[in-house]
XYZ file of C-alpha atoms in Angstrom:
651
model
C 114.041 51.294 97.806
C 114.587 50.832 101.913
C 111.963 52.937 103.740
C 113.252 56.112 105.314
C 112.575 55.652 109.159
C 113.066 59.216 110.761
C 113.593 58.998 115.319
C 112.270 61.983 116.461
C 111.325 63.840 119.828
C 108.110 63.969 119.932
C 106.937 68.078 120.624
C 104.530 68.604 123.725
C 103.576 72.032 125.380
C 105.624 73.420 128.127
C 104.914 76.743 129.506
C 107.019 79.445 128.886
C 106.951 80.733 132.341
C 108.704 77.297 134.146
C 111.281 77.132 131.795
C 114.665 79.309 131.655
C 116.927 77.658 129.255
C 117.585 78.972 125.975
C 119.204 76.471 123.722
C 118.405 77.984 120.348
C 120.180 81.297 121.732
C 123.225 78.442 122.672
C 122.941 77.402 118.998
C 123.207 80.657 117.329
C 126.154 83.416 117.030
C 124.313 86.270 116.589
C 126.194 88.509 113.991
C 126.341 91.067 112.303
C 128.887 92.557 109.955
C 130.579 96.724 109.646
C 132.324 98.138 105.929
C 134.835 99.917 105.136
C 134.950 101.286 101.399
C 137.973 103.542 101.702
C 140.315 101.285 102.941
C 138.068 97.736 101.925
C 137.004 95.500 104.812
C 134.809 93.647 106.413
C 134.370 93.617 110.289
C 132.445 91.104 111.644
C 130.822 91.698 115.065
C 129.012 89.292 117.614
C 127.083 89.436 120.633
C 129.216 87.691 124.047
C 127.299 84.590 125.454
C 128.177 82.684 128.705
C 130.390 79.298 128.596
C 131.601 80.164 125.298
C 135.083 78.479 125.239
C 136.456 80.198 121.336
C 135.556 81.468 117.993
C 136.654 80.046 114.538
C 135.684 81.788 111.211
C 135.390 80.226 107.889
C 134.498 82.321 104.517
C 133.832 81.389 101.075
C 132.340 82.094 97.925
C 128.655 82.411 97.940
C 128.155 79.954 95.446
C 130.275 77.649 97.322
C 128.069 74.915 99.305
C 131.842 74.313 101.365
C 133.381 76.033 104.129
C 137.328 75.276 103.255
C 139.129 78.970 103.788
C 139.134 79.002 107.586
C 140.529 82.381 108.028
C 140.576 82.565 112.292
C 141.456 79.515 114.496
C 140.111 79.501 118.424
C 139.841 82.760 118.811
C 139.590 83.906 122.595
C 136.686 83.680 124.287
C 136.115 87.292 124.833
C 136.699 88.063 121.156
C 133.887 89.912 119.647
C 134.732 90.956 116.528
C 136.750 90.106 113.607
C 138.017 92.382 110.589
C 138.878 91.201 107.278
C 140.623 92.940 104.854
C 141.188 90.487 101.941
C 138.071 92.061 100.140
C 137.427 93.567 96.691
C 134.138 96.286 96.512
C 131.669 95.051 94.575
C 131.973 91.415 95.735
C 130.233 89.015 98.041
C 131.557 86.566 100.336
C 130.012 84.315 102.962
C 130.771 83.558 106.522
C 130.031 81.423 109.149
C 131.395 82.359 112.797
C 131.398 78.850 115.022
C 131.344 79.273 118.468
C 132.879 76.137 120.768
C 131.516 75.933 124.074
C 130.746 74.164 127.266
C 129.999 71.270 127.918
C 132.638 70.525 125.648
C 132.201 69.609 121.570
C 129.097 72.192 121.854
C 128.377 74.302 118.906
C 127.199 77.335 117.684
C 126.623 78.920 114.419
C 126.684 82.153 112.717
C 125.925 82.747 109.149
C 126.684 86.410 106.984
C 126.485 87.284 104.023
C 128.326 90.330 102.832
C 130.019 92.680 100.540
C 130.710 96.275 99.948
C 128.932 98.310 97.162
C 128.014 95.163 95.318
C 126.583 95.345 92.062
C 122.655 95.300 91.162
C 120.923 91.901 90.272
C 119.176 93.085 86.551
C 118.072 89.980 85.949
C 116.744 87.339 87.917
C 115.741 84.745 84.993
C 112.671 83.258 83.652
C 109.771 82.212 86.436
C 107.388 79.795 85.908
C 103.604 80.712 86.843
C 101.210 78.140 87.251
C 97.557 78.734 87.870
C 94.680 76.770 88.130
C 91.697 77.877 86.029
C 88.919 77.326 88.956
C 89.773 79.476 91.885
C 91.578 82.290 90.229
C 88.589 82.799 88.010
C 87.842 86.346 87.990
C 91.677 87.941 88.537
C 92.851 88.235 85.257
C 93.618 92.096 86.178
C 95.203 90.843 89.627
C 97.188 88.308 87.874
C 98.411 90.492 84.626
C 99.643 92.977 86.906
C 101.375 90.384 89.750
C 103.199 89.825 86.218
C 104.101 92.956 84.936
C 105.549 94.006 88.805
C 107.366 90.807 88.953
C 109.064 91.698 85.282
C 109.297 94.913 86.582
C 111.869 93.542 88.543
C 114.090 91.579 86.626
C 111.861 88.263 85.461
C 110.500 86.919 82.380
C 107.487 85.158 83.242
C 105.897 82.587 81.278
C 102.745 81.391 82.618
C 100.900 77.688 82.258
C 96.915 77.427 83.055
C 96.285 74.296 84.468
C 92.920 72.216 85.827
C 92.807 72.094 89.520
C 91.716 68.154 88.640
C 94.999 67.304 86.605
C 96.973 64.670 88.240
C 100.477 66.066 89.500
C 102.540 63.707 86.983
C 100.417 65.921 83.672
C 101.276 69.196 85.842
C 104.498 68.580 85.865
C 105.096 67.376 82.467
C 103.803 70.598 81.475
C 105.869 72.242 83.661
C 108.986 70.861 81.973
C 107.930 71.574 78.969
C 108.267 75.140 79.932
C 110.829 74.611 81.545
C 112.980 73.045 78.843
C 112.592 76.140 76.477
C 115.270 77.851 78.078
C 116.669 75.279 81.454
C 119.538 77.695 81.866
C 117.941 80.701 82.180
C 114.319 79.168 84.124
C 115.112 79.283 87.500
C 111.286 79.539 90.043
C 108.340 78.812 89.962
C 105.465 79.976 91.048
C 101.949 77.916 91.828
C 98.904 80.052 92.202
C 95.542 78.765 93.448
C 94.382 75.483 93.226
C 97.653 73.840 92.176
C 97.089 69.794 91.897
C 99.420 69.374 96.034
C 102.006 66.250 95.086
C 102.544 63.779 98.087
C 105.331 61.802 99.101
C 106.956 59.735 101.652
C 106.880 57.964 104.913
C 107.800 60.807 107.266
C 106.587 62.518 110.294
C 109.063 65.715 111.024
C 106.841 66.483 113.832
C 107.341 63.374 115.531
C 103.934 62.177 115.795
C 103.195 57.978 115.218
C 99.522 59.294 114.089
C 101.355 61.835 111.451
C 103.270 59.334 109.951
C 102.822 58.839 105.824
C 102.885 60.990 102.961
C 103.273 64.971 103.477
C 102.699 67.812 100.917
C 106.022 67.839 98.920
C 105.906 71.055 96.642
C 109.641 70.254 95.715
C 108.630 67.664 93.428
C 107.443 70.332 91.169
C 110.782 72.043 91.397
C 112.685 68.671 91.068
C 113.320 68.872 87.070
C 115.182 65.445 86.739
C 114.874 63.685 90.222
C 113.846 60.221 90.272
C 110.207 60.382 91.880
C 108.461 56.491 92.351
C 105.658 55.370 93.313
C 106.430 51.845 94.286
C 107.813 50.465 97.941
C 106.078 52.804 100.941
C 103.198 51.210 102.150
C 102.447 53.321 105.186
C 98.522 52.968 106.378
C 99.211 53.338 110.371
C 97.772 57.275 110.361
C 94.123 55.661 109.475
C 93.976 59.327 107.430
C 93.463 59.456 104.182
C 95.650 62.127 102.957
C 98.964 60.569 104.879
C 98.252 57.391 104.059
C 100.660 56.050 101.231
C 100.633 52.572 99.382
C 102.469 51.236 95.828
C 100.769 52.780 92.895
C 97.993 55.220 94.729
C 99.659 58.202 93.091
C 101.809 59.227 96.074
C 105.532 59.504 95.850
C 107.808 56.755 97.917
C 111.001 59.905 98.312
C 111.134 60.989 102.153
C 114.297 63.428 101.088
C 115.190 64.845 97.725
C 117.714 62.483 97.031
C 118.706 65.021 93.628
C 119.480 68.995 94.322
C 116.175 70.677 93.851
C 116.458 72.454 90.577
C 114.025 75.861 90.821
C 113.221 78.083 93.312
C 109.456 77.617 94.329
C 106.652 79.517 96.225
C 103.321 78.724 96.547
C 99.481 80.736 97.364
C 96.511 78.355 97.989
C 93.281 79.545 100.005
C 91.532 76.106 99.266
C 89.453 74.883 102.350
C 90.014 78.106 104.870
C 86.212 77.301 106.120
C 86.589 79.850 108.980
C 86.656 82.718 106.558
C 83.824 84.690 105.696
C 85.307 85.294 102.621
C 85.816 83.535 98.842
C 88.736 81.428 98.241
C 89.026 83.658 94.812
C 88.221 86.863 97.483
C 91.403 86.057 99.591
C 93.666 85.179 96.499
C 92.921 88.754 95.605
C 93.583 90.263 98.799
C 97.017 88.633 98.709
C 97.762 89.901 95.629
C 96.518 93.457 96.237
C 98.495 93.808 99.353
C 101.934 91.883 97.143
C 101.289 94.724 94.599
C 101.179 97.830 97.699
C 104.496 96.318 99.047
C 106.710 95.930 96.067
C 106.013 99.687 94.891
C 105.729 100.577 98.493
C 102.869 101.773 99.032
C 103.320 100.430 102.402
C 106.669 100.420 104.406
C 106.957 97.613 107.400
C 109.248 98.430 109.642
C 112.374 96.857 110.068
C 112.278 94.603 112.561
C 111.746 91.270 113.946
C 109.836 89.418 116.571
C 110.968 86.299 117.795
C 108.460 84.112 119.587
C 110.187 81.026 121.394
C 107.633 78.846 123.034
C 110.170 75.654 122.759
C 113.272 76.840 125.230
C 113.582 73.585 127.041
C 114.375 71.865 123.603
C 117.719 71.207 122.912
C 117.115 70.972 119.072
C 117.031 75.399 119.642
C 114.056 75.651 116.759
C 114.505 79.362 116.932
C 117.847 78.972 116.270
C 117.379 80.539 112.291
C 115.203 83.015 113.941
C 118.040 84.352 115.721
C 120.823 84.028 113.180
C 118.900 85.436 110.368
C 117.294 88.248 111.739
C 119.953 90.047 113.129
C 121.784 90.065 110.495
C 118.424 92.347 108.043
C 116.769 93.997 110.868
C 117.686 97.008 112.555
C 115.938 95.518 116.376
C 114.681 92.371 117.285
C 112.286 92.312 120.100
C 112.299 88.478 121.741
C 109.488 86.916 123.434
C 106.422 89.801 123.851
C 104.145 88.395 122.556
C 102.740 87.695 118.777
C 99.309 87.703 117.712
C 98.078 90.647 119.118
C 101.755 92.156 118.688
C 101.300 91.163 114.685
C 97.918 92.182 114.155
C 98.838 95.983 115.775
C 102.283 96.752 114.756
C 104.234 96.191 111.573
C 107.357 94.214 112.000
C 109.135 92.921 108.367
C 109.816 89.682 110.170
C 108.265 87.255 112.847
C 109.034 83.655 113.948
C 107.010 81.417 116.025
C 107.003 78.357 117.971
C 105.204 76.129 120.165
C 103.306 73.212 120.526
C 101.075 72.657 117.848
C 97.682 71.624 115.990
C 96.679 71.681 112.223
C 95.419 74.892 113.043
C 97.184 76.406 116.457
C 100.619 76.749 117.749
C 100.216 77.366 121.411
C 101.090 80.508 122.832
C 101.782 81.934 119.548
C 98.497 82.006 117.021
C 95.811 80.096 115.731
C 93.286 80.260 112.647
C 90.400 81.229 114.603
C 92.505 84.509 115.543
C 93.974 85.048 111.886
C 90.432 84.865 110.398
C 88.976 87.437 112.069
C 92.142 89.838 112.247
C 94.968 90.808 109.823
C 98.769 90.393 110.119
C 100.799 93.432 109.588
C 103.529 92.054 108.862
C 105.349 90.384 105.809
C 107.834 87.548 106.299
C 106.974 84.677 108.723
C 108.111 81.230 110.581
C 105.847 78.851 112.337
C 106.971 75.836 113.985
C 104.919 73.241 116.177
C 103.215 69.995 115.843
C 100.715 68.886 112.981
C 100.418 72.595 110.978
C 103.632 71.815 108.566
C 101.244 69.433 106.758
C 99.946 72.482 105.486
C 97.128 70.927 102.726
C 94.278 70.248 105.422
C 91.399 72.428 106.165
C 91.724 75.334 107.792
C 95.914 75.125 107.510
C 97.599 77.459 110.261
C 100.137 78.677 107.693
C 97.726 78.874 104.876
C 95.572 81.066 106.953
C 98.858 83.750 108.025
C 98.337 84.091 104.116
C 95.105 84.530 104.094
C 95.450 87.282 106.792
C 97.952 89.434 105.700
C 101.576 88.046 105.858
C 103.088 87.373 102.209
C 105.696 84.647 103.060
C 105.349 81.641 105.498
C 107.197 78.799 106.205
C 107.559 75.879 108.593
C 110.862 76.607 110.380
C 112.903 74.136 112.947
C 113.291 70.748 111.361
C 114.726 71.773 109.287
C 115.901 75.643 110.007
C 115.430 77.803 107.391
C 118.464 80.808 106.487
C 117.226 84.132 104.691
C 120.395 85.847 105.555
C 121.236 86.380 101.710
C 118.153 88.138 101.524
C 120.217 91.383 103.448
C 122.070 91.730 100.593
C 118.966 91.843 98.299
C 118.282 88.089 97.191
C 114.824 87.173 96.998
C 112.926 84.496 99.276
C 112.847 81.695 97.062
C 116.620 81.952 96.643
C 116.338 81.072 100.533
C 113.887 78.599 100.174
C 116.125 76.407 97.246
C 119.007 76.383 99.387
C 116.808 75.411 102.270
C 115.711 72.473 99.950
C 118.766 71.490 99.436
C 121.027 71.805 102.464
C 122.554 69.199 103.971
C 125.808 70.750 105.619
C 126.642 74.268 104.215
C 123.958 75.459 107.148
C 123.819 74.244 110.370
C 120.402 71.997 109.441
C 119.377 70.880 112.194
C 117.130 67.958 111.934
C 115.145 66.171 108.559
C 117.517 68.032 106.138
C 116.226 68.077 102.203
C 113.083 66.758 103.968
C 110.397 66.878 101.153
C 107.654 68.262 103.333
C 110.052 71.680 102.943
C 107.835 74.094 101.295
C 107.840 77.727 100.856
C 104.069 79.274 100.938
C 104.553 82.298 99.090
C 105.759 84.251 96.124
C 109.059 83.524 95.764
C 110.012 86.430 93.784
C 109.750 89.071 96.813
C 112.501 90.846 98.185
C 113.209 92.259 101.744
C 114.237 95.969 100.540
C 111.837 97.951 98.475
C 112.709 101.287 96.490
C 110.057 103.936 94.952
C 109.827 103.360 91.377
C 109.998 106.480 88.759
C 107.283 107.503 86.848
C 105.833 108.765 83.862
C 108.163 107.507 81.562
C 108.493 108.624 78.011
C 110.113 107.202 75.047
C 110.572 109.308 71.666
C 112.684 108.119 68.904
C 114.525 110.806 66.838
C 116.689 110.315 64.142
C 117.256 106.677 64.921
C 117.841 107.409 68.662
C 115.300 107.110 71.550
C 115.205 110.020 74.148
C 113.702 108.375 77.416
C 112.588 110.791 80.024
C 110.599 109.921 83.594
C 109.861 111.818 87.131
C 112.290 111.131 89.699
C 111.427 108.200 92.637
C 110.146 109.590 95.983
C 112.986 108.096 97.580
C 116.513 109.649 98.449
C 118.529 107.609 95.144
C 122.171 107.252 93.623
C 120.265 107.563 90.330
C 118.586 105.311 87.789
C 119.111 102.648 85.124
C 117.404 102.109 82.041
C 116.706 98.672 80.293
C 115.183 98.252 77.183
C 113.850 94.489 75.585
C 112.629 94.136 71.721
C 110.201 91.423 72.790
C 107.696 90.682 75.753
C 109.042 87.259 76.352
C 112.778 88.508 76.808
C 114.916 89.537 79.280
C 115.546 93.106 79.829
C 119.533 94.367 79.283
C 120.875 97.330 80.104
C 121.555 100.014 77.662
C 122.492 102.768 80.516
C 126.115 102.320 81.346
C 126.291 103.849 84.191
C 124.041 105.328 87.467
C 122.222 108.034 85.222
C 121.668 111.129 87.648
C 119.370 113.022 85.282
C 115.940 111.829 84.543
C 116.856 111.691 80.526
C 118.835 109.510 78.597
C 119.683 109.093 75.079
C 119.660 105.431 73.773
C 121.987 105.155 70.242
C 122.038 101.599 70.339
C 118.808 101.036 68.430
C 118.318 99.458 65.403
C 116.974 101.098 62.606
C 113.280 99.180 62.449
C 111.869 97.590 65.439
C 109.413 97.591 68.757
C 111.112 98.435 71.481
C 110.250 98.617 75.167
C 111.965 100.303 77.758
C 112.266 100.558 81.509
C 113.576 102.616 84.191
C 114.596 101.688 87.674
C 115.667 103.745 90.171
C 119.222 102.872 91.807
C 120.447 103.256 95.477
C 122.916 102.156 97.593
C 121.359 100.370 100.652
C 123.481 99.384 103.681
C 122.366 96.863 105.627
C 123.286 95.352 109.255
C 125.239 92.745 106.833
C 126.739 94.746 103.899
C 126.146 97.192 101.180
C 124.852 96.434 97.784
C 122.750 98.257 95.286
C 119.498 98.002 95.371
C 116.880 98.298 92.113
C 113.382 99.633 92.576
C 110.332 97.925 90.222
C 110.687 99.388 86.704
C 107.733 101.943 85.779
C 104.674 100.854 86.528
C 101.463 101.990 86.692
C 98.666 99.828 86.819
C 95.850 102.332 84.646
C 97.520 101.866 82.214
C 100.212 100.112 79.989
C 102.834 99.407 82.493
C 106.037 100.442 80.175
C 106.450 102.547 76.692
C 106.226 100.494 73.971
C 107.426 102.472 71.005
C 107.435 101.683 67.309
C 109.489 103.234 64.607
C 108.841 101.161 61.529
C 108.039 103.850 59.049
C 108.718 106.548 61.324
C 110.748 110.111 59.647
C 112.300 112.300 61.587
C 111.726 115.767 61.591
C 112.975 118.425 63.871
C 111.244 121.395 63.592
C 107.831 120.095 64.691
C 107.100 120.448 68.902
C 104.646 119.009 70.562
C 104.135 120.556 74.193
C 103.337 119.555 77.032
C 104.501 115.715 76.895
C 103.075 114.222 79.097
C 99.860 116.523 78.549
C 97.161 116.341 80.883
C 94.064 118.364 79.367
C 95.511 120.310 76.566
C 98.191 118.990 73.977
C 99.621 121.698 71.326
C 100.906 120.364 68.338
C 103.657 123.356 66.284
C 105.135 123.749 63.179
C 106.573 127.195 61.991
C 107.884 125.778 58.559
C 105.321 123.750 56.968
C 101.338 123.741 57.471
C 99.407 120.893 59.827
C 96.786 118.855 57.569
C 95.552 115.882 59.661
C 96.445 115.338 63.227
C 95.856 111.689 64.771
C 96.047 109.813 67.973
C 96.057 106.001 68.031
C 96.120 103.839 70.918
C 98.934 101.264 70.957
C 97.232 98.706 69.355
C 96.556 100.603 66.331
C 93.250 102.083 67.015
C 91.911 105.626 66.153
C 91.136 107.609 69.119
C 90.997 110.953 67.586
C 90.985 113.284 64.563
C 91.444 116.973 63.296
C 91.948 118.493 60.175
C 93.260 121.670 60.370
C 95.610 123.534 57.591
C 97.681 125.369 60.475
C 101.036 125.739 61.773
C 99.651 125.592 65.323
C 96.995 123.003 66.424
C 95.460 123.048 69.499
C 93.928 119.808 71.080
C 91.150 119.000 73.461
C 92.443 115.511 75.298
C 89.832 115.703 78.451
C 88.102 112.923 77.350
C 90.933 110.917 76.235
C 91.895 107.969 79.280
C 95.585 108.755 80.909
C 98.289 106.518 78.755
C 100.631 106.415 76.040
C 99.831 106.778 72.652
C 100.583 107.592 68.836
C 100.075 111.190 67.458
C 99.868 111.071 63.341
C 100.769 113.866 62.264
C 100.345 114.964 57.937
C 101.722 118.037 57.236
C 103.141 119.245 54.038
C 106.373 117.943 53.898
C 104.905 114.226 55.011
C 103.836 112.164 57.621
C 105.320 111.594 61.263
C 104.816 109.515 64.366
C 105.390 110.522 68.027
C 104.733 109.401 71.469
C 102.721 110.794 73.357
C 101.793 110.422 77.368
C 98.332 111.789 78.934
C 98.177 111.814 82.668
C 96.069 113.047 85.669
């Protein structure tokens, strides 16, 4: 295999105060799109820049990686919007506005996704979570209910305990032995803790001779049938250890991924933050704690972005994605005040960065010291400088935004990343595939399907978050299932219900439409069976792209069982008992005018007695006080026979 020799600029520091130019502002179209439901369209708008020379617009098919419908040729220079009206509601389409101008052969880019009213996402597929055994010792609760949130929202997750010692080739082989289960329907992956890091190639996207060699390469993970060797790069002129890469020392030869990465991947690893006072296993939970607050909102970032560009006098424009992404999900974007202090004081959803650069600094922007002794209020970040994209070295720069507060990071600018899908609901590691694998669809700029591309994150999160419902209750009857819940503190359309008749399955509707009540009847049971339901609230959200709907987290609460599980093996009917209040907080009353009460029983749901009274009563009365909030079985043998029903106790 030839060696992969990469020419690149080498970054130094230039202060932002001597330098006007803004090239990744001359690189960028900033857009934004308008809809029109009654009469369907699409109006795409953009902001004027100088020496612009004409507009041409292209659209296609999201899952398209070409641009071949051109739909407007050289448009005038002064154009600033364009309306189309060859739309259906309910579907998506992609577009990319270029702008031509001087000097001549000059280009900009603007990328949109869009639609009007488009239809939820149920079901994301299956995701893959590995975690190592060492440092994640200690979160089983964390890590149960990271699962049951991220199911919660449309994934099956199957989950592989490894060593934090295995070599990367016995990681992975486990990992496609998951992975071949089900390889249509597995589609991320997620590596938690102390994940064995995979190295590869004879790179240095940072331009640096003493940076040359093998960088983390994450994708190799997510590769499921790539051609990985081990057998021609012999690249010792770093003199470090971890970069250096000979034939046969366990380090891959692959500089880009020369096969489309196959999963979505994300990855959270405190190893070796020394400047923290705090565990490794300490700041995995903090992560998690604060991923759990934001997908059931329990905090709400604001809307915005911050764009710090430290690299103006660069024609490469790293900001470039900066600008072109986060116009198109943010209501404002504030440019150049600042960051650190900025981040660690007010909540923005997004923030980019870039300057020049150390394994733990990026000039003007942030460093590690700062992030270990404050906390980022923010969610979604970009970092770009020198040295901190080799992100497995002590003390990391990006590792420590995630040990500070922010719950997505990446290195942004060679190449740029795009997360304008994720206005129209897609989740992060959708972005950060189709980062891996871009070569022309977006305007790459340079090292495209680099390995060293890495998402450090969960991939699963999502930029707009909805209240879930709660309480939910499910009571079969007569073959049927009467779900019931409280309504979501948020303004909704309305709500869906799901059911599954397994834990390791996907959830399908059963609701056919937006359900405005908070009951619903399901007759599509069987008659035998476990079944598990799950409401989500539904609402249409608009966003500076499009409008789509958009699913809150199923019920979840983590005291407790997260959803109803509800068994009706053996279970007869009977419709003159009541059983009042449900859900019951301190007193539960159990009635039956036509036959007498014997035995009343409540079970937990795995079968064991919590409870007893035998009584020979049409009315019982119980005492539940002591009983811990959930859902459980109430027994009930009366004259006529025996019967099951749910039951919910709250606080």
């Amino acid at each position: 295999m030839k060696k992969l020799i990469l020419i690149i600029i080498l970054i130094s520091i230039i202060p932002y105060s001597l330098i006007s130019q803004t090239y990744s502002k001359d690189k960028t179209v900033i857009v934004s799109a308008s809809i029109n439901a009654s009469a369907p369209s699409i109006s795409l708008h953009w902001l004027a820049q100088d020496s612009t020379i004409s507009y041409d617009i292209f659209k296609k098919s999201p899952n398209s990686e070409s641009w071949t419908t051109q739909i407007a040729s050289s448009l005038p220079a002064g154009t600033l919007s364009f309306t189309d009206t060859n739309v259906k509601i309910g579907e998506e389409y992609e577009y990319i506005v270029v702008r031509n101008y001087l000097p001549s052969n000059n280009k900009g880019y603007g990328f949109i996704l869009s639609g009007i009213e488009r239809g939820a996402i149920y079901n994301h597929g299956i995701l893959l979570l590995v975690v190592d055994s060492l440092s994640t010792r200690g979160l089983d609760f964390e890590i149960k209910r990271w699962i049951d949130d991220t199911e919660a929202d449309g994934w099956v997750v199957k989950t592989l305990r490894i060593d934090s010692n295995d070599q990367v080739t016995s990681v992975k082989s486990a990992i496609l032995t998951l992975y071949d289960e089900d390889p249509e329907n597995t589609k991320a992956l997620f590596l938690l803790g102390r994940v064995p890091v995979p190295y590869s190639g004879n790179l240095c996207p940072d331009g640096h001779p003493d940076h040359v060699g093998a960088w983390p390469a994450d994708g190799y993970y997510a590769d499921v049938d790539g051609n990985w060797t081990d057998e021609s790069v012999n690249s010792t002129s770093s003199g470090k250890a971890r970069t250096i890469n000979t034939p046969g020392d366990g380090k891959f030869d692959q500089s880009v991924f020369y096969s489309p990465v196959d999963l979505q991947i994300g990855r959270v690893d405190m190893r070796n933050l020394l400047l923290y006072t705090k565990s490794e296993t300490t700041l995995l939970k903090q992560y998690l704690d604060k991923n759990h607050a934001y997908k059931n909102k329990h905090f709400v970032p604001r809307n915005r972005g911050l764009i710090r560009d430290n690299f103006i006098a660069y024609p490469e424009g790293f900001a470039a994605s900066a600008f072109n992404s986060f116009y198109t999900l943010c209501d404002s974007v504030d440019y150049n005040i600042g960051y650190s202090n900025v981040l660690s004081k007010n909540d923005y959803q997004w923030a980019y960065g870039c300057g020049g650069g150390s394994y733990t600094s990026c000039s003007g922007v942030i460093t590690s010291t700062f992030l270990a002794s404050d906390t980022l209020m923010n969610v979604f970040n970009f970092l770009f400088g020198s040295y901190f994209g080799d992100w497995d070295n002590t003390n990391n720069l990006l590792r420590s935004t995630l040990a500070s507060g922010s719950l997505s990071i990446a290195w942004s600018g060679r190449p740029f990343w795009y997360v304008h899908q994720m206005a129209m609901g897609y989740n992060i590691g959708y972005c950060a595939k189709l980062t891996m694998n871009n070569q022309n669809t977006y305007y790459p700029g340079n090292i495209p399907k680099g390995v060293h591309i890495a998402l450090l994150g969960d991939p699963s999160l999502r930029a707009h978050i909805l209240s879930p419902p709660s309480n939910v209750i499910a009571t079969f009857e007569n073959k049927q299932c009467g779900i019931s819940w409280q309504k979501s503190t948020d303004e909704v359309d309305g709500y869906y219900v799901f059911k599954r008749l397994h834990p390791n399955q996907a959830y399908t509707l059963v609701s056919p439409s937006i359900i405005k009540d908070t009951l619903f009847i399901d007759r599509t049971t069987s008659e035998t069976g476990t079944y598990q339901y799950m409401v989500r609230a539904v609402g249409l959200h608009t966003s500076p792209s499009g409008s789509y709907y958009n699913l809150s987290l199923g019920r979840i609460d983590t005291a407790f069982n997260h959803q109803a599980f509800v068994s009706i093996a053996d279970v007869k009917p009977l419709s003159t008992i009541k059983i009042y209040p449900n859900p019951a907080k301190h007193i539960l009353t159990i009635e039956n005018n036509e036959y007498l009460i014997k035995v009343v029983y409540i079970y937990d749901m795995l079968g064991k007695e919590i409870t007893r009274l035998q009584t020979n009563n049409h009315k019982v009365v119980l005492n539940i006080q002591h009983i811990n909030p959930g859902i459980y079985v109430l027994k009930t043998n009366t004259e006529q026979g025996t019967f099951n029903h749910k039951i919910h106790i709250i606080r």
